[in-house]
Short mmCIF file of C-alpha atoms in Angstrom, two decimals:
data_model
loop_
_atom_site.label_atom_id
_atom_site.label_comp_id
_atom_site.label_asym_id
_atom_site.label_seq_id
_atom_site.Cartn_x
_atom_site.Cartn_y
_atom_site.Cartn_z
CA UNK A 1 -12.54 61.29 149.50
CA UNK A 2 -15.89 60.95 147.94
CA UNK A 3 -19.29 61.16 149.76
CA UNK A 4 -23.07 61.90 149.40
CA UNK A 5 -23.63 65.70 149.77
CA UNK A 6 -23.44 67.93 152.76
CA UNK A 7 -25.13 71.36 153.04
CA UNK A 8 -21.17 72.82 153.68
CA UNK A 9 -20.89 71.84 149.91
CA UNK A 10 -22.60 74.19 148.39
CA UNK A 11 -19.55 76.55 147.41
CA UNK A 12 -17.80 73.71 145.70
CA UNK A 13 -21.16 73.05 143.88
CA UNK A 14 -21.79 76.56 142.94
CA UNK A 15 -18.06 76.91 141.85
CA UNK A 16 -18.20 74.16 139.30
CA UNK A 17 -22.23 74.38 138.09
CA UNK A 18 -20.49 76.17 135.15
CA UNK A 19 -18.31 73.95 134.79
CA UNK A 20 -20.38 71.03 134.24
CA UNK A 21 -21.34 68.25 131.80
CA UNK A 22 -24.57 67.34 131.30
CA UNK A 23 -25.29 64.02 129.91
CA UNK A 24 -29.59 64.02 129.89
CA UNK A 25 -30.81 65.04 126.27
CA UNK A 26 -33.89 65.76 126.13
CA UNK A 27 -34.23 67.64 129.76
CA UNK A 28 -30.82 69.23 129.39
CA UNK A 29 -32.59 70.86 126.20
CA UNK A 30 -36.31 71.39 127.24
CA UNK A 31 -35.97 72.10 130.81
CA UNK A 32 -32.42 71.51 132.13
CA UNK A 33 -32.26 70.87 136.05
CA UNK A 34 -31.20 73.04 138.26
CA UNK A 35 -27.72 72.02 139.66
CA UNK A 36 -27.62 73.87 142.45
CA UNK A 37 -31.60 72.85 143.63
CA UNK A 38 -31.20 69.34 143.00
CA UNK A 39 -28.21 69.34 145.27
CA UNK A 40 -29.86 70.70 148.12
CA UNK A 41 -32.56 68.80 147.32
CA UNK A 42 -30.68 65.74 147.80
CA UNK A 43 -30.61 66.82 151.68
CA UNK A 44 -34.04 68.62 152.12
CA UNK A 45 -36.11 66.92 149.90
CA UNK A 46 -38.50 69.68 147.74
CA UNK A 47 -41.24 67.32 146.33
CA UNK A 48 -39.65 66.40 143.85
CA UNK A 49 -37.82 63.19 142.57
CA UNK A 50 -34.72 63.41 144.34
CA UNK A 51 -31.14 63.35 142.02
CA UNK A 52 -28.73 61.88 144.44
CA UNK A 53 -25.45 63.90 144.70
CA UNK A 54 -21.98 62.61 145.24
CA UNK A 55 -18.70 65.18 145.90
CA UNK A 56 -15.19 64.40 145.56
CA UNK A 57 -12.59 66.16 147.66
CA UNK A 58 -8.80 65.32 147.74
CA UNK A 59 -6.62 67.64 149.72
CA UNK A 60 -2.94 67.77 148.37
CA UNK A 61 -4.16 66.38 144.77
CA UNK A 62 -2.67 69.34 142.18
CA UNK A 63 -5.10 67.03 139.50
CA UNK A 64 -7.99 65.85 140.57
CA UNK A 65 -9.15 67.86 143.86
CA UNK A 66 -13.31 68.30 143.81
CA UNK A 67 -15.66 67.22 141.02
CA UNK A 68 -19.11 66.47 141.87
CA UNK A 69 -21.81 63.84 140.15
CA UNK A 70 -25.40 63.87 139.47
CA UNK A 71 -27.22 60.38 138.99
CA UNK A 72 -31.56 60.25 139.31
CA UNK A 73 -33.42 57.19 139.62
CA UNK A 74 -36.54 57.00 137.34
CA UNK A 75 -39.68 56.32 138.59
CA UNK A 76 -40.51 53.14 139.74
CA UNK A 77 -38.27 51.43 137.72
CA UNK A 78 -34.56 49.46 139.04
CA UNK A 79 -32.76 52.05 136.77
CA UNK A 80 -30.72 55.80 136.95
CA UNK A 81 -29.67 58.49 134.53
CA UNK A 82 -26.33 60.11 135.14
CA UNK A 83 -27.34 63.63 134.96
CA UNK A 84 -24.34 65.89 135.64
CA UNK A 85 -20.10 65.45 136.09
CA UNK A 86 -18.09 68.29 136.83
CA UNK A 87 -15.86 69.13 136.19
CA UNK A 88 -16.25 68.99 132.80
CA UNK A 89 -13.33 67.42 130.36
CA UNK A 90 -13.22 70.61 128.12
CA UNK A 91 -12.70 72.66 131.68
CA UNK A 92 -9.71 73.93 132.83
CA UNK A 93 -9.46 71.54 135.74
CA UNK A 94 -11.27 68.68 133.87
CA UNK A 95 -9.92 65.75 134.13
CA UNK A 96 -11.00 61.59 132.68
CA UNK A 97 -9.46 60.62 136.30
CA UNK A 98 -12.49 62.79 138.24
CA UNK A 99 -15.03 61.52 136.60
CA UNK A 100 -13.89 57.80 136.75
CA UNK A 101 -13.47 58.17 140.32
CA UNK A 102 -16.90 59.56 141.00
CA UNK A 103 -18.52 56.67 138.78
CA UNK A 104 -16.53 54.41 140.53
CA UNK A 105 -17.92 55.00 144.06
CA UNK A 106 -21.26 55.78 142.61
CA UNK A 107 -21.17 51.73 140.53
CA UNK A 108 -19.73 50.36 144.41
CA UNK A 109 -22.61 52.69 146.15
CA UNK A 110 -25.74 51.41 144.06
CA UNK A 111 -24.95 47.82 144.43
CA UNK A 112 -27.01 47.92 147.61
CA UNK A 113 -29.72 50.01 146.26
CA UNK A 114 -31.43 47.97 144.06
CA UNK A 115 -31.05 49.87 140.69
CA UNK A 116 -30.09 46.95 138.03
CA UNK A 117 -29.17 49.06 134.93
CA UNK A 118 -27.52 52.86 134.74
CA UNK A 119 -27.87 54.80 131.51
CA UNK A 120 -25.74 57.67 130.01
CA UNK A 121 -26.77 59.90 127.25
CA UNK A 122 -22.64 61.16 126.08
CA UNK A 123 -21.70 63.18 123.26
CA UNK A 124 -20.19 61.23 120.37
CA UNK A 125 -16.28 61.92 120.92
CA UNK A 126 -13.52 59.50 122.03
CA UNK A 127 -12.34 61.25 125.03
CA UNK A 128 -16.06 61.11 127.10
CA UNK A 129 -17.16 57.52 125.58
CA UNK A 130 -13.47 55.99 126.76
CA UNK A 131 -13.85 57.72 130.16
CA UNK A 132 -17.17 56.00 130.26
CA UNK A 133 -16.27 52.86 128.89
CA UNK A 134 -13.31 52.45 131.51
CA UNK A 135 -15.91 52.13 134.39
CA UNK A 136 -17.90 49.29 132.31
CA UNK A 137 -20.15 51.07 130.67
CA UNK A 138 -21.11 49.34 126.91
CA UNK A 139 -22.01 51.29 123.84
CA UNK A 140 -25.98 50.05 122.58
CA UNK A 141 -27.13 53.11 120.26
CA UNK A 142 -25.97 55.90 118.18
CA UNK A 143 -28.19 59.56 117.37
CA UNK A 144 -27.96 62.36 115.43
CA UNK A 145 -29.96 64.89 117.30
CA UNK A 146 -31.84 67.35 114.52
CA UNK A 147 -32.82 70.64 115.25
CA UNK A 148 -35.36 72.94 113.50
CA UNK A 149 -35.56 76.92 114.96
CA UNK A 150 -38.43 77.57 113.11
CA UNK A 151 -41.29 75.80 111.36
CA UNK A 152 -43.36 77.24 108.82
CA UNK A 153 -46.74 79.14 109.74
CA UNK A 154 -49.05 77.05 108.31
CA UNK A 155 -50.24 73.57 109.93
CA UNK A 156 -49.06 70.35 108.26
CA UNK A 157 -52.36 68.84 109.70
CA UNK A 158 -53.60 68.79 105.85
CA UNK A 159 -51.18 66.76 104.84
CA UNK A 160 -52.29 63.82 106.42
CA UNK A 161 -53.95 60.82 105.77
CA UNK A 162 -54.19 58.95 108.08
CA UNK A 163 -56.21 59.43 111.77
CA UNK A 164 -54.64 60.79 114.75
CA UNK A 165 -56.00 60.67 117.89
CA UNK A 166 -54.55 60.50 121.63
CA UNK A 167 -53.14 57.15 123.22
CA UNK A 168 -55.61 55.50 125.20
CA UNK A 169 -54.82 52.28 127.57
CA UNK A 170 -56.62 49.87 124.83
CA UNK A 171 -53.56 51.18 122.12
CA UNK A 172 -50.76 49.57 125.02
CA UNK A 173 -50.66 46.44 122.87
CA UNK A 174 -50.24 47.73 119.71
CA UNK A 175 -47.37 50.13 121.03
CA UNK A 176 -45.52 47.21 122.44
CA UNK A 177 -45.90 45.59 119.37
CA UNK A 178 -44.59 48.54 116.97
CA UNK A 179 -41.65 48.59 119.78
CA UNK A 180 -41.02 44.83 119.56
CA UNK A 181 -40.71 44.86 115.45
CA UNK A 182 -39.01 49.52 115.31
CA UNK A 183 -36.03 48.49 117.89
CA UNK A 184 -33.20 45.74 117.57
CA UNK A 185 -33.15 43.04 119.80
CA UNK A 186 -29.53 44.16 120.88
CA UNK A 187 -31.56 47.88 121.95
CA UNK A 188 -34.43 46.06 123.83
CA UNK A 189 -31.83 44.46 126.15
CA UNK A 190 -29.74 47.50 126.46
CA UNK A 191 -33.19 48.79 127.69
CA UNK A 192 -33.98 46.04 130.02
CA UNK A 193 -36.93 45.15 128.35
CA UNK A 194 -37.85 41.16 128.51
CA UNK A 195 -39.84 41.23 125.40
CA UNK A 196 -43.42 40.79 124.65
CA UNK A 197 -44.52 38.83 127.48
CA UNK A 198 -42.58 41.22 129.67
CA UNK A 199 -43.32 44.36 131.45
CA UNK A 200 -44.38 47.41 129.57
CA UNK A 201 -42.07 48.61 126.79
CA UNK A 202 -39.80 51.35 127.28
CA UNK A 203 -42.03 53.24 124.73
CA UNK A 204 -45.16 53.36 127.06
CA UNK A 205 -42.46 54.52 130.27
CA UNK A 206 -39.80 56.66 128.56
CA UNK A 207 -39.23 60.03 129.80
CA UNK A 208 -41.57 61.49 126.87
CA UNK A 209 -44.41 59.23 127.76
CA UNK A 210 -44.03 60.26 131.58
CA UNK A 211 -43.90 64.22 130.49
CA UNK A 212 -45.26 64.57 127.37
CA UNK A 213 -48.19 63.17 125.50
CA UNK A 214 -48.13 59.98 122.65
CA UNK A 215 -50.58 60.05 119.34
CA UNK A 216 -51.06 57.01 117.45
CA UNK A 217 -52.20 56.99 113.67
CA UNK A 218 -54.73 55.07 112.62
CA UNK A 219 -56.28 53.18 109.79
CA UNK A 220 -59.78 52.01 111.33
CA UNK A 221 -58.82 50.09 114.09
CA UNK A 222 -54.78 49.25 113.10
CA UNK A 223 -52.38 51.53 115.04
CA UNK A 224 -49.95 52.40 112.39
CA UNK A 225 -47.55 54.25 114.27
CA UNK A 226 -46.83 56.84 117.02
CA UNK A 227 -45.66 60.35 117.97
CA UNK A 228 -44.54 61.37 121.06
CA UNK A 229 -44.48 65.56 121.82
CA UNK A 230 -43.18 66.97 124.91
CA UNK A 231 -42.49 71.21 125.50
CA UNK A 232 -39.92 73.06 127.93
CA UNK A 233 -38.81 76.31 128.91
CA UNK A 234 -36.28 76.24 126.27
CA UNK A 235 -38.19 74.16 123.50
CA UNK A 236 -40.24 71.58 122.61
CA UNK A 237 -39.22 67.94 121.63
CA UNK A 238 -40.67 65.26 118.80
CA UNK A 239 -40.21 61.50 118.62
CA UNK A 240 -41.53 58.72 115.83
CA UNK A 241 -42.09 55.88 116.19
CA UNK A 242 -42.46 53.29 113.12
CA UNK A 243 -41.51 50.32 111.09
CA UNK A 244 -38.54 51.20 109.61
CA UNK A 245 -39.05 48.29 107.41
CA UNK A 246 -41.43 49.45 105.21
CA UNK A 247 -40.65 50.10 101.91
CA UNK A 248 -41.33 54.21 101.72
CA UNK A 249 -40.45 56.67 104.35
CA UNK A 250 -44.25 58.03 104.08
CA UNK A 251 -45.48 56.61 107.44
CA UNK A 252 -42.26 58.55 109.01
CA UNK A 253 -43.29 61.93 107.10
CA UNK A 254 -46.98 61.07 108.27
CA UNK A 255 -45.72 61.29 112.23
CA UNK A 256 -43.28 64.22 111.55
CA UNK A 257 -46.36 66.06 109.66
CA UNK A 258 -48.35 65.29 112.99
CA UNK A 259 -46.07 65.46 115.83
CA UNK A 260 -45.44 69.31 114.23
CA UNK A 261 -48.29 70.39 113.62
CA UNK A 262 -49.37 69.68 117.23
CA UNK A 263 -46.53 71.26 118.10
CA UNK A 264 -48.00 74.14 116.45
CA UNK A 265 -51.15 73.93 117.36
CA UNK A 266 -50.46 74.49 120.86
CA UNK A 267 -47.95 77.31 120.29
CA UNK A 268 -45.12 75.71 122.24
CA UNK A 269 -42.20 76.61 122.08
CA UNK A 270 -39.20 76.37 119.44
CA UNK A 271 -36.56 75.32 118.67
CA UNK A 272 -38.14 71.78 118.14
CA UNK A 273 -35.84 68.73 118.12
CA UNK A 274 -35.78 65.32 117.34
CA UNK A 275 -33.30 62.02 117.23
CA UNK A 276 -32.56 59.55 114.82
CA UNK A 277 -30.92 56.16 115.96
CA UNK A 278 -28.23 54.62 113.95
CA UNK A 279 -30.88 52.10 112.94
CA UNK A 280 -33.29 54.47 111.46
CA UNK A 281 -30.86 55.84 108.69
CA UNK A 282 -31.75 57.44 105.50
CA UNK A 283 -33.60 60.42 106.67
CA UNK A 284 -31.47 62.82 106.38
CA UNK A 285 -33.09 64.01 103.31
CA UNK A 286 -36.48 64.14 105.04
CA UNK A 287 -35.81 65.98 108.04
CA UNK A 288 -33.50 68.18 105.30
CA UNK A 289 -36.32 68.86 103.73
CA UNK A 290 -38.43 70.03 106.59
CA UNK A 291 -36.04 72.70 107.69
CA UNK A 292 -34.36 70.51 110.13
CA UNK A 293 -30.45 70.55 111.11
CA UNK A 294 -27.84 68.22 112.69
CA UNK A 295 -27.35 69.80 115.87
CA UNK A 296 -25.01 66.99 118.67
CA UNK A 297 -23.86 63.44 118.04
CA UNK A 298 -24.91 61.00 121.03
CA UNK A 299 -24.59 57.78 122.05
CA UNK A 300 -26.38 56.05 123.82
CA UNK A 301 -24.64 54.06 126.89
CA UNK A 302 -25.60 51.46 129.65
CA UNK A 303 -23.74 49.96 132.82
CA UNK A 304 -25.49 46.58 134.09
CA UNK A 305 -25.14 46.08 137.72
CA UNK A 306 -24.11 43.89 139.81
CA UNK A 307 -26.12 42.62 142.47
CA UNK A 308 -24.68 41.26 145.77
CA UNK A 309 -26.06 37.50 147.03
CA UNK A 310 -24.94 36.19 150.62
CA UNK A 311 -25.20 32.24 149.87
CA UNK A 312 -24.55 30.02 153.16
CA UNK A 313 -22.11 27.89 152.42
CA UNK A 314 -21.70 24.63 154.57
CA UNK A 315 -18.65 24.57 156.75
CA UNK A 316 -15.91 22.33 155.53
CA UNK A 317 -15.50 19.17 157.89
CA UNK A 318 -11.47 17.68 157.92
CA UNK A 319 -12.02 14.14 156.87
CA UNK A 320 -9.44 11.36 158.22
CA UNK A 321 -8.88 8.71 155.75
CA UNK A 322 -9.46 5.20 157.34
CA UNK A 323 -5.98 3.44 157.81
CA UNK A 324 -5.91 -0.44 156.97
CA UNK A 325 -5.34 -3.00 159.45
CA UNK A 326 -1.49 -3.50 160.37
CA UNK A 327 -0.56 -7.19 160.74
CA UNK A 328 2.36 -8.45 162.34
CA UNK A 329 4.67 -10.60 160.50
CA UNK A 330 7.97 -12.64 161.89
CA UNK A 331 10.95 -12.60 159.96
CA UNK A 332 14.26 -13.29 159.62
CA UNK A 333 17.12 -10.70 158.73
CA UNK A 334 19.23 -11.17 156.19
CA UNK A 335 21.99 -10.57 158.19
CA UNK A 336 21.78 -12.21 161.69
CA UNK A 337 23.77 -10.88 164.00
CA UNK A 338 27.62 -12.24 164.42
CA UNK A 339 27.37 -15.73 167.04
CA UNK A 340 23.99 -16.68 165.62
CA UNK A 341 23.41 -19.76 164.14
CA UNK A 342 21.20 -19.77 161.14
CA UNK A 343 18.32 -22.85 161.03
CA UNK A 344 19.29 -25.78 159.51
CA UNK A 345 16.83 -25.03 156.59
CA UNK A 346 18.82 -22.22 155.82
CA UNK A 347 22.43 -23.58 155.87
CA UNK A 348 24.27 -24.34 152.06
#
């Protein structure tokens, strides 16, 4: 049996918190939820944005018994991030069968809800991505995520030369733009955006532009490219964005020189990461460079859902088909009966 959560939960939820998978990068990282608040939250709302929470329980079931899920809805937007499974697959009790059945009910629940698109952010190994893909979700994007413990004490601010200054709303255009030409076509749907006569790219809404702050770099009044910073409890997080078809990768050293040196300005904290999509390749050298690591493989996953529509539908009328007119005709058997005399006309 699956169902939203009830406050006489809260000892499977605590039980299984360690267990748990969490699928949200960059929050998990920075400033990863609490399990067992969001939960509750779900039934006393704190203030927050409430993460909906779903618990399976199946009496009698030696394999798959409790699990829970975690799924948020972003801000004004049709969409949701799965958050949180457990148990987890590497766990002792994990099982692929819990967590299909809790996406399952979750896919049937939100059909009603409005949300049009649900993203996951899974680590790159067969066993999670098939469990994933068996519910209908589709592959759009792979990442390395990079990870640097500590920069160097002096400011990379030097080093560039180029402007930087904060986003303002006059720079939206320009962003969209550098979004339309950085990410495939294949990505922007993935994304749900419509394209440039659309609604705001996913660039200006993402989870760094909601928490964090964007820099563009200039060249007089040309927005070059972007940088968007964001810091946590546990670290602080950088993001470029840029043509990757130019022919140099200065631009992209440009934004890394900014995005840490803000980073450093401010004194947040460290370690600071950063992802690069399968699309962006050839930086490994770069980031190498900078003191930067490989740290998790991701991909990048999205379910598209499917909206119910009542349609009347006329009801069906049994049409008779006209029968054609019966006319008598006389006639003469072949055979008349024994004692009869034929007509004349008819003897041999």
């Amino acid at each position: 049996m699956i169902r939203p959560f009830r406050p006489g939960d809260l000892y499977l939820i605590q039980r299984l918190n360690r267990q748990a998978t969490k699928f949200h990068t960059i929050q998990t990282l920075l400033h990863p939820h609490s399990v067992m608040r969001a939960a509750l939250g779900f039934a006393i709302p704190w203030g927050d944005t409430k993460i909906n929470t779903y618990v399976l329980r199946q009496d009698g079931h030696n394999l798959v018994n409790s699990g829970f899920l975690q799924v948020q809805k972003r801000p004004a937007c049709p969409e949701a991030d799965v958050l949180c499974l457990a148990p987890g697959l590497d766990a002792p009790a994990g099982h692929p069968a819990t967590w299909h059945k809790l996406l399952s009910f979750y896919l049937h629940d939100v059909m009603a809800r409005g949300i049009l698109r649900i993203y996951a952010d899974v680590l790159d190994q067969p066993l999670p991505v098939s469990t994933f893909t068996n519910v209908g979700f589709q592959v759009y994007s792979r990442q390395t995520i990079w990870r640097l413990f500590t920069p160097t004490v002096e400011s990379y601010s030097h080093l560039l030369t180029t402007s930087l200054r904060s986003q303002t709303a006059a720079d939206e255009w320009a962003l969209t733009q550098l979004y339309a030409h950085s990410v495939p076509e294949p990505v922007q749907q993935a994304e749900g955006w419509q394209g440039l006569q659309g609604e705001r790219a996913p660039l200006l809404r993402n989870w760094l532009a909601e928490r964090g702050k964007t820099f563009v770099l200039t060249s007089g009044l040309t927005v070059l490219g972007a940088v968007q910073v964001a810091s946590g409890s546990n670290g602080s997080w950088l993001q470029w964005w840029a043509d990757p078809l130019l022919p140099t990768t200065e631009m992209v050293e440009q934004l890394l020189c900014a995005g840490l040196s803000i980073i450093r300005d401010n004194e947040w904290r460290t370690p600071v990461y950063l992802a690069t999509a399968d699309y962006q390749g050839g930086l490994g050298a770069l980031l190498a460079n900078y003191g930067f690591a490989p740290f998790s493989d991701r991909v990048k996953m999205v379910k598209p859902v499917a909206k119910r529509v009542r349609e009347s539908a006329p009801a069906t009328t049994a049409v008779l088909e006209p029968t054609g007119e019966i006319i008598p005709t006389s006639f003469a058997s072949a055979h008349p009966a024994p004692g009869t005399r034929r007509p004349s006309s008819e003897r041999i």
